[in-house]
Coordinates of C-alpha atoms in Angstrom, one line a residue:
Chain T
M1 CA 211.6 -26.9 16.8
A2 CA 211.6 -27.7 13.1
K3 CA 208.2 -29.0 11.9
G4 CA 207.3 -32.6 11.5
V5 CA 210.6 -34.0 12.8
K6 CA 210.1 -37.7 13.4
P7 CA 212.9 -40.1 14.4
R8 CA 212.9 -43.8 13.3
V9 CA 215.3 -46.4 14.6
K10 CA 215.7 -50.1 13.9
V11 CA 217.3 -52.2 16.7
P12 CA 216.8 -55.9 17.1
K13 CA 214.6 -56.8 20.1
S14 CA 217.1 -59.2 21.5
A15 CA 220.7 -60.5 21.0
A16 CA 223.1 -62.9 22.6
A17 CA 225.5 -61.3 25.2
G18 CA 228.5 -60.0 23.3
D19 CA 226.8 -60.0 19.9
T20 CA 227.3 -57.4 17.3
I21 CA 224.1 -55.9 16.0
T22 CA 223.3 -53.5 13.1
I23 CA 221.4 -50.3 13.9
K24 CA 219.7 -48.1 11.4
T25 CA 218.4 -44.6 12.1
L26 CA 216.4 -42.1 10.0
I27 CA 215.0 -38.8 11.0
S28 CA 212.7 -36.6 9.0
H29 CA 214.4 -33.2 8.5
K30 CA 214.7 -31.0 5.5
M31 CA 218.4 -30.3 6.1
E32 CA 218.3 -26.8 4.6
S33 CA 221.9 -26.4 3.4
G34 CA 222.3 -22.7 3.5
Q35 CA 223.3 -22.9 -0.2
R36 CA 219.9 -22.4 -1.7
K37 CA 218.2 -19.1 -2.6
D38 CA 214.5 -18.3 -2.5
D39 CA 212.5 -16.9 -5.5
D40 CA 213.7 -13.3 -4.5
G41 CA 217.3 -14.3 -4.6
N42 CA 217.8 -14.3 -0.9
V43 CA 219.9 -17.1 0.6
I44 CA 217.7 -19.5 2.6
P45 CA 219.5 -19.7 6.0
R46 CA 221.1 -23.0 7.0
S47 CA 218.9 -25.2 9.2
I48 CA 220.3 -28.7 9.7
I49 CA 220.8 -31.4 12.3
N50 CA 224.4 -31.0 13.1
R51 CA 225.1 -33.9 15.5
F52 CA 223.8 -37.4 16.1
T53 CA 224.8 -39.7 18.9
C54 CA 224.0 -43.2 20.0
E55 CA 224.7 -44.5 23.5
F56 CA 224.2 -47.9 25.1
N57 CA 223.6 -47.9 28.8
G58 CA 225.4 -44.5 29.0
Q59 CA 228.4 -45.5 26.9
N60 CA 229.0 -44.0 23.5
V61 CA 228.5 -46.1 20.4
I62 CA 228.9 -43.4 17.7
D63 CA 229.0 -39.6 17.6
V64 CA 228.5 -38.1 14.2
A65 CA 229.1 -34.4 13.2
L66 CA 226.8 -33.6 10.2
E67 CA 227.5 -31.0 7.6
P68 CA 225.0 -29.6 5.1
A69 CA 226.1 -32.2 2.6
I70 CA 224.1 -34.8 4.5
S71 CA 220.9 -35.6 2.6
T72 CA 217.4 -34.6 3.6
N73 CA 216.0 -37.1 6.2
P74 CA 219.4 -38.1 7.5
Y75 CA 220.1 -41.8 7.6
F76 CA 222.8 -43.7 9.5
E77 CA 223.7 -47.4 9.7
F78 CA 226.4 -48.7 12.1
E79 CA 227.3 -51.6 14.3
A80 CA 227.1 -51.9 18.1
I81 CA 228.2 -54.4 20.7
V82 CA 225.6 -55.7 23.1
P83 CA 227.4 -56.9 26.3
E84 CA 224.3 -57.0 28.4
A85 CA 220.6 -56.1 28.3
G86 CA 219.9 -52.4 28.3
E87 CA 218.8 -49.4 26.3
F88 CA 220.1 -47.7 23.2
K89 CA 219.6 -43.9 23.4
F90 CA 219.5 -41.9 20.2
T91 CA 219.9 -38.1 20.1
W92 CA 219.8 -35.6 17.3
Y93 CA 220.8 -32.0 17.7
D94 CA 219.2 -29.3 15.5
D95 CA 220.8 -26.0 14.5
D96 CA 217.8 -24.2 16.1
G97 CA 218.7 -25.7 19.5
S98 CA 216.0 -28.5 19.4
V99 CA 217.0 -31.9 20.6
Y100 CA 215.2 -35.0 19.4
E101 CA 215.5 -38.2 21.4
T102 CA 214.3 -41.7 21.2
A103 CA 215.3 -45.0 22.9
K104 CA 215.1 -48.7 22.3
A105 CA 215.5 -51.5 24.8
I106 CA 217.3 -54.7 23.9
A107 CA 217.0 -58.0 25.8
V108 CA 219.8 -60.5 26.1
E109 CA 218.9 -64.1 25.4
Chain M
M1 CA 213.5 -55.5 -30.9
K2 CA 212.6 -52.6 -28.7
K3 CA 214.2 -54.2 -25.7
A4 CA 217.3 -55.1 -27.7
L5 CA 217.7 -51.4 -28.7
A6 CA 217.1 -50.4 -25.1
A7 CA 219.8 -52.8 -23.9
A8 CA 222.2 -51.5 -26.4
A9 CA 221.6 -47.9 -25.4
I10 CA 222.1 -48.8 -21.8
A11 CA 225.3 -50.8 -22.4
A12 CA 226.6 -47.8 -24.4
A13 CA 226.0 -45.5 -21.5
G14 CA 227.5 -47.9 -19.0
M15 CA 224.8 -47.2 -16.5
A16 CA 224.2 -49.6 -13.6
Y17 CA 220.9 -51.1 -14.7
A18 CA 219.5 -54.1 -12.9
G19 CA 217.0 -54.4 -15.7
E20 CA 214.1 -56.7 -16.2
D21 CA 215.5 -59.7 -14.5
A22 CA 216.0 -58.1 -11.1
V23 CA 213.6 -59.3 -8.4
L24 CA 211.8 -56.9 -6.1
S25 CA 211.1 -58.6 -2.8
V26 CA 210.3 -56.7 0.4
E27 CA 209.9 -58.2 3.8
G28 CA 209.6 -61.7 2.2
Q29 CA 207.0 -60.7 -0.3
D30 CA 207.7 -60.9 -4.0
F31 CA 206.4 -58.3 -6.4
V32 CA 205.4 -58.6 -10.0
T33 CA 207.5 -55.9 -11.7
K34 CA 207.2 -57.4 -15.2
T35 CA 204.2 -59.2 -16.8
A36 CA 202.3 -59.6 -20.1
A37 CA 200.6 -56.4 -21.1
P38 CA 196.8 -56.4 -20.8
A39 CA 194.8 -56.8 -24.0
H40 CA 193.6 -53.2 -24.0
T41 CA 197.3 -52.0 -24.1
E42 CA 197.6 -53.0 -27.8
N43 CA 201.0 -51.3 -28.4
L44 CA 203.0 -53.1 -25.6
S45 CA 203.7 -56.8 -25.2
E46 CA 205.1 -56.5 -21.7
I47 CA 204.7 -54.0 -19.0
Y48 CA 207.4 -53.1 -16.5
S49 CA 207.3 -51.4 -13.2
G50 CA 209.3 -48.1 -13.0
W51 CA 211.5 -49.9 -10.4
T52 CA 213.1 -52.0 -13.2
F53 CA 214.5 -48.9 -14.9
R54 CA 216.3 -47.6 -11.8
S55 CA 220.0 -48.0 -10.8
N56 CA 221.0 -50.7 -8.3
E57 CA 221.4 -48.1 -5.5
T58 CA 217.9 -46.6 -6.1
Q59 CA 216.3 -50.1 -6.4
A60 CA 217.9 -51.1 -3.0
L61 CA 216.2 -48.3 -1.2
Q62 CA 212.9 -50.0 -1.8
L63 CA 214.0 -53.5 -0.7
D64 CA 213.7 -52.7 3.0
D65 CA 211.0 -50.7 4.7
F66 CA 213.4 -49.1 7.0
D67 CA 215.8 -48.0 4.2
N68 CA 212.8 -46.7 2.3
P69 CA 212.5 -43.0 3.3
A70 CA 208.9 -42.9 2.3
F71 CA 208.0 -44.6 5.5
V72 CA 208.8 -41.4 7.4
F73 CA 205.7 -40.1 5.8
V74 CA 203.7 -43.3 6.4
D75 CA 204.5 -42.9 10.1
Q76 CA 203.2 -39.3 9.9
A77 CA 200.0 -40.6 8.4
I78 CA 199.6 -43.1 11.2
D79 CA 199.5 -40.2 13.6
L80 CA 197.1 -38.2 11.3
W81 CA 194.9 -41.3 11.2
D82 CA 194.1 -40.9 14.9
A83 CA 194.1 -37.1 15.0
A84 CA 190.6 -35.6 15.5
E85 CA 190.0 -32.6 13.3
G86 CA 187.1 -30.4 12.2
S87 CA 183.7 -29.5 13.6
A88 CA 182.6 -33.1 14.1
G89 CA 185.6 -33.8 16.3
K90 CA 186.3 -36.9 14.4
A91 CA 189.5 -38.7 13.2
C92 CA 189.8 -41.2 10.4
S93 CA 189.8 -43.9 13.1
S94 CA 186.5 -42.7 14.5
C95 CA 184.8 -44.4 11.5
H96 CA 187.4 -46.7 10.1
E97 CA 188.6 -48.9 12.8
N98 CA 191.6 -50.4 11.0
V99 CA 193.5 -48.9 8.1
E100 CA 194.2 -52.5 7.1
D101 CA 190.5 -52.7 6.0
F102 CA 191.5 -50.7 3.0
A103 CA 193.5 -53.6 1.5
G104 CA 192.7 -53.7 -2.1
L105 CA 191.4 -50.2 -2.5
R106 CA 194.5 -48.9 -4.2
T107 CA 194.2 -51.5 -7.0
Q108 CA 190.7 -50.4 -7.9
L109 CA 191.1 -46.6 -8.1
P110 CA 190.1 -44.4 -9.7
R111 CA 186.5 -45.7 -9.9
V112 CA 183.1 -44.3 -10.8
D113 CA 180.9 -43.4 -7.9
D114 CA 177.4 -42.1 -8.8
G115 CA 178.5 -41.2 -12.3
E116 CA 181.7 -39.4 -11.2
L117 CA 185.2 -40.6 -11.6
V118 CA 186.8 -40.4 -8.1
A119 CA 190.5 -40.9 -7.1
M120 CA 191.7 -41.8 -3.6
E121 CA 192.3 -38.1 -2.9
D122 CA 188.6 -37.4 -3.6
L123 CA 187.5 -40.1 -1.1
I124 CA 189.8 -38.7 1.6
N125 CA 188.6 -35.2 1.1
E126 CA 185.0 -36.3 1.0
C127 CA 185.5 -37.8 4.5
R128 CA 187.2 -34.7 5.7
T129 CA 184.6 -32.2 4.5
E130 CA 181.4 -34.3 4.8
R131 CA 182.0 -36.4 7.9
M132 CA 184.7 -34.6 9.9
G133 CA 183.7 -31.0 9.1
A134 CA 187.4 -30.3 8.3
E135 CA 189.1 -28.4 5.5
P136 CA 190.0 -30.5 2.5
W137 CA 193.7 -31.3 2.1
K138 CA 195.6 -30.0 -0.9
W139 CA 195.7 -32.6 -3.7
S140 CA 199.5 -33.1 -3.6
G141 CA 200.2 -31.6 -0.2
G142 CA 202.3 -33.4 2.5
Q143 CA 199.3 -34.6 4.5
M144 CA 197.4 -35.9 1.5
T145 CA 200.4 -37.8 0.0
A146 CA 201.3 -39.2 3.5
M147 CA 197.7 -40.5 3.8
T148 CA 197.5 -41.9 0.3
A149 CA 200.8 -43.7 1.0
L150 CA 199.4 -45.2 4.2
I151 CA 196.2 -46.3 2.6
G152 CA 197.9 -47.5 -0.6
L153 CA 200.4 -49.5 1.5
Q154 CA 197.5 -51.7 2.6
S155 CA 197.3 -53.0 -1.0
R156 CA 201.0 -53.5 -1.4
G157 CA 201.8 -56.6 -3.4
M158 CA 198.3 -56.9 -4.8
P159 CA 197.8 -56.7 -8.6
M160 CA 196.5 -53.5 -10.1
S161 CA 193.0 -54.2 -11.4
V162 CA 191.0 -51.1 -12.2
S163 CA 187.6 -51.4 -13.8
I164 CA 187.3 -49.9 -17.3
D165 CA 184.0 -51.2 -18.4
G166 CA 180.4 -49.9 -17.9
D167 CA 180.3 -46.5 -16.2
A168 CA 184.1 -46.2 -16.4
A169 CA 184.3 -46.7 -20.2
P170 CA 183.8 -43.0 -21.2
F171 CA 186.4 -41.9 -18.7
W172 CA 188.8 -44.5 -19.9
D173 CA 188.3 -43.4 -23.5
K174 CA 189.0 -39.8 -22.5
G175 CA 192.1 -40.9 -20.7
K176 CA 193.4 -42.9 -23.6
E177 CA 192.8 -40.0 -26.0
L178 CA 194.8 -37.7 -23.7
Y179 CA 197.6 -40.3 -23.5
Y180 CA 198.0 -40.2 -27.3
T181 CA 197.4 -36.5 -27.9
R182 CA 200.5 -34.3 -28.6
V183 CA 200.6 -31.1 -26.6
G184 CA 202.9 -28.3 -25.7
Q185 CA 205.7 -26.5 -27.5
L186 CA 207.6 -29.8 -27.8
D187 CA 204.5 -31.3 -29.3
M188 CA 204.7 -34.6 -27.5
A189 CA 202.2 -37.1 -26.1
C190 CA 202.7 -39.4 -23.1
S191 CA 203.2 -42.3 -25.6
N192 CA 206.2 -40.7 -27.4
C193 CA 208.4 -41.2 -24.3
H194 CA 206.7 -43.9 -22.3
E195 CA 205.5 -46.2 -25.0
D196 CA 207.7 -45.6 -28.0
N197 CA 211.0 -45.1 -26.1
Y198 CA 210.9 -46.7 -22.7
G199 CA 214.2 -48.2 -21.6
V200 CA 216.3 -45.8 -23.7
M201 CA 218.2 -42.9 -22.3
I202 CA 216.8 -39.4 -22.1
R203 CA 220.0 -37.5 -21.3
A204 CA 221.5 -39.5 -18.4
D205 CA 218.2 -41.1 -17.4
H206 CA 216.2 -44.2 -18.4
L207 CA 212.8 -43.6 -19.7
S208 CA 210.2 -45.8 -17.9
Q209 CA 206.8 -46.9 -19.1
G210 CA 205.3 -44.3 -16.8
Q211 CA 203.5 -46.9 -14.7
I212 CA 201.7 -45.6 -11.7
N213 CA 201.6 -48.7 -9.5
G214 CA 204.2 -47.3 -7.0
F215 CA 202.5 -44.0 -6.2
P216 CA 202.8 -41.9 -4.2
T217 CA 206.5 -42.3 -4.7
Y218 CA 209.4 -40.9 -2.8
R219 CA 211.7 -39.1 -5.3
L220 CA 215.4 -38.6 -4.5
K221 CA 215.1 -35.4 -6.6
N222 CA 212.9 -33.7 -4.0
A223 CA 213.1 -36.0 -1.0
K224 CA 209.4 -36.2 -0.5
L225 CA 206.3 -38.1 -1.6
N226 CA 205.0 -37.2 -5.1
S227 CA 201.4 -37.7 -6.1
I228 CA 200.3 -39.2 -9.5
H229 CA 198.8 -35.9 -10.6
G230 CA 201.9 -34.0 -9.5
R231 CA 204.0 -36.3 -11.7
F232 CA 201.7 -35.7 -14.6
K233 CA 202.1 -31.9 -14.1
G234 CA 205.9 -32.3 -14.0
C235 CA 205.8 -34.2 -17.3
M236 CA 203.6 -31.6 -18.9
K237 CA 205.9 -28.8 -17.9
N238 CA 208.8 -30.7 -19.3
I239 CA 207.2 -30.8 -22.7
R240 CA 206.4 -27.1 -22.3
A241 CA 202.7 -27.6 -22.1
T242 CA 200.3 -25.8 -19.7
P243 CA 199.5 -28.5 -17.1
F244 CA 195.9 -29.5 -16.4
K245 CA 194.7 -29.0 -12.9
E246 CA 195.6 -31.5 -10.2
G247 CA 192.4 -33.3 -9.2
G248 CA 190.7 -32.1 -12.4
E249 CA 188.8 -34.3 -14.9
E250 CA 191.6 -34.6 -17.4
F251 CA 194.2 -35.9 -14.9
K252 CA 191.7 -38.3 -13.3
A253 CA 190.8 -39.7 -16.7
L254 CA 194.5 -40.1 -17.5
E255 CA 195.0 -41.7 -14.1
L256 CA 192.3 -44.3 -14.9
Y257 CA 193.8 -45.1 -18.2
L258 CA 197.3 -45.4 -16.8
A259 CA 196.0 -47.6 -13.9
S260 CA 194.5 -49.9 -16.6
R261 CA 197.9 -50.1 -18.4
A262 CA 199.5 -51.3 -15.2
Q263 CA 197.0 -54.2 -14.8
G264 CA 198.8 -57.2 -13.3
L265 CA 201.7 -55.2 -11.8
S266 CA 201.9 -55.3 -8.0
V267 CA 201.1 -52.2 -6.1
E268 CA 204.5 -50.9 -4.7
T269 CA 203.2 -48.0 -2.7
P270 CA 205.2 -46.2 -1.4
S271 CA 207.9 -46.7 -4.0
V272 CA 211.3 -45.0 -4.4
R273 CA 212.4 -43.4 -7.6
N274 CA 215.1 -41.0 -8.7
Chain X
M1 CA 248.0 0.7 -4.1
A2 CA 246.0 0.8 -7.3
L3 CA 242.8 -1.3 -7.3
T4 CA 243.5 -3.6 -10.2
R5 CA 241.0 -5.9 -11.7
R6 CA 243.1 -8.9 -10.7
Y7 CA 243.2 -7.7 -7.1
F8 CA 239.4 -7.3 -7.2
L9 CA 238.9 -10.8 -8.6
V10 CA 241.1 -12.4 -6.0
T11 CA 239.6 -10.7 -3.0
G12 CA 236.2 -10.9 -4.5
T13 CA 236.3 -14.7 -4.8
G14 CA 237.9 -15.0 -1.5
A15 CA 235.1 -13.2 0.2
L16 CA 232.5 -15.2 -1.6
A17 CA 234.2 -18.5 -0.8
A18 CA 234.4 -17.4 2.8
A19 CA 230.6 -16.7 2.8
G20 CA 230.1 -20.1 1.3
L21 CA 228.0 -18.9 -1.5
G22 CA 227.5 -21.4 -4.2
L23 CA 231.1 -21.7 -5.5
P24 CA 232.6 -25.2 -5.6
A25 CA 235.0 -25.9 -2.8
L26 CA 238.5 -25.3 -4.2
A27 CA 240.9 -28.2 -4.0
S28 CA 242.7 -26.3 -1.4
A29 CA 239.6 -26.1 0.8
T30 CA 239.5 -29.9 0.8
D31 CA 243.3 -30.1 1.5
D32 CA 242.8 -27.5 4.3
A33 CA 240.0 -29.6 5.8
I34 CA 242.2 -32.7 5.7
A35 CA 245.1 -30.8 7.3
A36 CA 242.9 -29.5 10.0
F37 CA 241.8 -33.1 10.8
T38 CA 245.3 -34.6 10.7
G39 CA 247.2 -31.6 12.1
G40 CA 249.5 -31.9 9.1
A41 CA 250.5 -35.5 9.8
P42 CA 251.2 -37.8 6.8
V43 CA 248.3 -39.7 5.4
A44 CA 248.8 -43.2 4.1
D45 CA 246.7 -44.8 1.3
G46 CA 245.0 -48.0 2.3
G47 CA 243.4 -49.2 5.5
V48 CA 240.1 -47.4 4.7
T49 CA 237.4 -48.7 2.5
L50 CA 235.0 -46.2 1.0
T51 CA 232.1 -47.6 -0.9
A52 CA 230.2 -45.2 -3.2
P53 CA 228.4 -45.7 -6.5
E54 CA 230.4 -45.1 -9.6
I55 CA 227.4 -43.3 -11.1
A56 CA 224.8 -41.7 -8.8
E57 CA 221.3 -41.5 -10.3
N58 CA 220.6 -38.4 -8.3
G59 CA 223.1 -36.2 -6.5
N60 CA 220.6 -35.4 -3.8
T61 CA 220.8 -38.9 -2.2
V62 CA 224.1 -40.8 -2.7
P63 CA 224.6 -43.8 -0.5
I64 CA 228.1 -44.2 0.9
E65 CA 229.8 -46.5 3.4
V66 CA 233.1 -46.1 5.2
D67 CA 235.0 -48.8 7.0
A68 CA 238.4 -48.4 8.7
P69 CA 239.3 -51.1 11.2
G70 CA 241.2 -49.6 14.1
A71 CA 240.0 -46.1 13.5
S72 CA 238.8 -43.8 16.2
E73 CA 237.4 -41.2 13.9
I74 CA 236.6 -40.9 10.1
I75 CA 236.1 -37.7 8.3
I76 CA 234.2 -37.6 5.0
L77 CA 234.8 -34.9 2.4
A78 CA 233.5 -34.0 -1.0
D79 CA 235.9 -32.0 -3.1
G80 CA 233.3 -30.6 -5.6
N81 CA 230.7 -29.3 -3.2
P82 CA 230.3 -25.6 -2.2
L83 CA 231.7 -26.7 1.2
P84 CA 233.9 -29.8 1.4
G85 CA 232.7 -31.1 4.8
V86 CA 230.2 -34.0 4.8
A87 CA 230.4 -35.8 8.1
T88 CA 232.7 -37.0 10.9
F89 CA 232.1 -40.3 12.6
M90 CA 233.6 -40.7 16.1
F91 CA 233.5 -44.2 17.5
G92 CA 232.9 -45.0 21.1
P93 CA 233.6 -48.0 23.3
M94 CA 230.3 -49.7 22.3
A95 CA 231.0 -49.5 18.5
A96 CA 231.4 -53.0 17.2
A97 CA 233.0 -51.9 14.0
R98 CA 234.7 -48.7 12.8
S99 CA 232.2 -48.4 10.0
G100 CA 229.1 -46.4 9.1
S101 CA 226.8 -45.7 6.2
T102 CA 224.9 -42.6 5.3
R103 CA 223.4 -40.7 2.4
I104 CA 225.0 -37.6 1.1
R105 CA 224.5 -34.7 -1.4
L106 CA 226.9 -34.2 -4.2
A107 CA 226.6 -31.0 -6.3
G108 CA 228.1 -32.7 -9.3
T109 CA 230.7 -35.2 -10.5
Q110 CA 233.5 -35.2 -8.0
N111 CA 235.7 -37.2 -5.5
V112 CA 234.4 -38.4 -2.1
I113 CA 237.3 -38.7 0.3
A114 CA 237.5 -40.5 3.7
V115 CA 240.3 -39.9 6.1
A116 CA 240.6 -42.1 9.2
K117 CA 242.4 -41.3 12.4
M118 CA 243.7 -44.6 13.8
E119 CA 243.9 -45.4 17.4
D120 CA 247.7 -45.4 17.2
G121 CA 247.6 -41.8 16.0
T122 CA 248.3 -42.5 12.3
F123 CA 246.1 -41.4 9.4
A124 CA 244.8 -43.3 6.3
K125 CA 242.8 -42.2 3.3
A126 CA 240.6 -43.6 0.6
Q127 CA 239.0 -41.8 -2.3
A128 CA 236.2 -42.6 -4.8
A129 CA 235.1 -40.7 -7.9
V130 CA 231.3 -40.4 -8.2
K131 CA 229.7 -39.3 -11.5
V132 CA 226.5 -37.5 -10.8
T133 CA 224.0 -37.6 -13.7
I134 CA 221.4 -35.1 -14.7
G135 CA 217.8 -36.3 -14.7
G136 CA 216.1 -36.8 -18.0
C137 CA 213.7 -34.0 -18.1
G138 CA 215.8 -31.3 -16.5
G139 CA 215.2 -32.8 -13.1

C-alpha cells in the first residue's frame, strides 16, 4: 500500500428524491508517472491509481480509467442522480494492488 | 506608475490575470488581499497577497476548501494531532485540547521567547522533544508542513500582526538588512524582484511581492506543502547563492521581517500557488 | 541487409517510443489511440464540450472539464505528452450528466482532445490547445 493515501469526498448530506447532486473526490497519491528518472538516471517505476469508481446503492455512477497524465492527488468532479436515500461508495485501485474505499450516506428529504 | 507598468507588461503577455480587483472569499469569509502598506515598509504604498498575481485557474483552487489540495495534508495533520509518540506517550491533544485554541498564533509568529526568535516550527519541535520525548520533525518535512498548515489554518482570515518592537527589534533589523543585501552569482537581493519589480513578468510568470501570509503553501509545481524557509532556499538557489540553513537565525530573522511587511493582509494558510 | 544509419534511427526511436521513455507522443500515437477507441468509425466535430485554460500556469496541474450529452464514454488524450492517454470516463445509470472534471499533467504546449462515444454508437470530438508556461525562476 502506498504511503499516506487518504481519500476525501464531498457529497451533500441530503437531497430531494430525483435530484442531481455534484460530487467531488480527491485522494492523496503521488501518481508516479514512470517517465521520471532518479539521480542515478534510472527510470522510477510507474506507480499510479489506475481506476476510480463511484456507485450508488450498488449501481454505477462513473467508472474512470486513469493514465499517468492525471495529476498528483487525483481529483474528480461529476454529477449523480439521487432517486432514493442510500450510500455512495467510492473505490480507488492502485497499481500495487491496493484498493482504497470510502462511503458517504445521503438522506432524501 | 509601477502598477501601470505592471498592467502593461501583463496585457502584452496576454496572461489571464485576475489582478488586484479580484476578491478572495472562502466559505463565506472575505480575505484582505490588498491593503495599505505598513509604515515600516517605506518603499511600498500598497501590499498584495501572492494570490492576486496568480491565474484565474490557480486562484480558483483556493476558493473552496475541497478544491484546495492542501487540505489533504491538513487532514493528515488532524490524524497526527491525536497520535501519541515518544517516550512520554503523549500526542499534541494530550496537552492542547482543541487545535482551535491556536487561533491568532500564525499572525504573531515569529516572536521572541526568552531572548530567542522562535518560529512555529520551533514551538512544535519544542513540544515534541521536551514534552513528548519524541524526535523533532524536519523543518520542511511532510509532517511539519502538515502541522503548520493545520495550526496556521486556525488563524485564517485574521490580519498578520507580528511584533517588531522591543526584544524583536534587533531581529527585525537583521531581517531587513538581509532583505536588501545582494547575494549570489546573480548579485540580487529579495527587493530586486519582490519590491522593485512585482507584477511584471519574469519569463512566463508574474513576480509577486513575496508575501508570506499564505504559508505553508501548496505549489502546483511540486504538488505538496512548501514551508516559508523552503521557499527562501528556492529563491536563493535561483539567484545562484548558497542558501542559509532552514530554521537558522538568518531565515528566521528574514521571516520576521517579511511577516511585518504583510501586516494587515489576511492569513490564507494553506494557500495555493503555482 | 546492411545496417544503415537510417535503419538504426527508425528502429531505435521505435523501440524507445515503445518503452515510453520521455519522447513526445507522435501524432500517430494519438491517432492510434483514437482509432482504438472508435474502432475506426468516423468522428464528428461538435457535441462535446472540452473546457481547458488557454494558458496553464503550471503543466503539473491543469484543470479540464468534458461534457458530452448522450455519451456513454469519453476518452481524453494529450498529443504532446510522452504517452497520449489521460483518462477515460465511463458513465453508469446513476450519472446525472455525461460530464466530468479532473486535473491533468501536460508536458508542454499541446492539444487536449476529448472523444465521446454516444449511446447511439456514433463518435464526436473536441479539441483545445493549451499553452504551458515555464515558471519564472526555472521552476
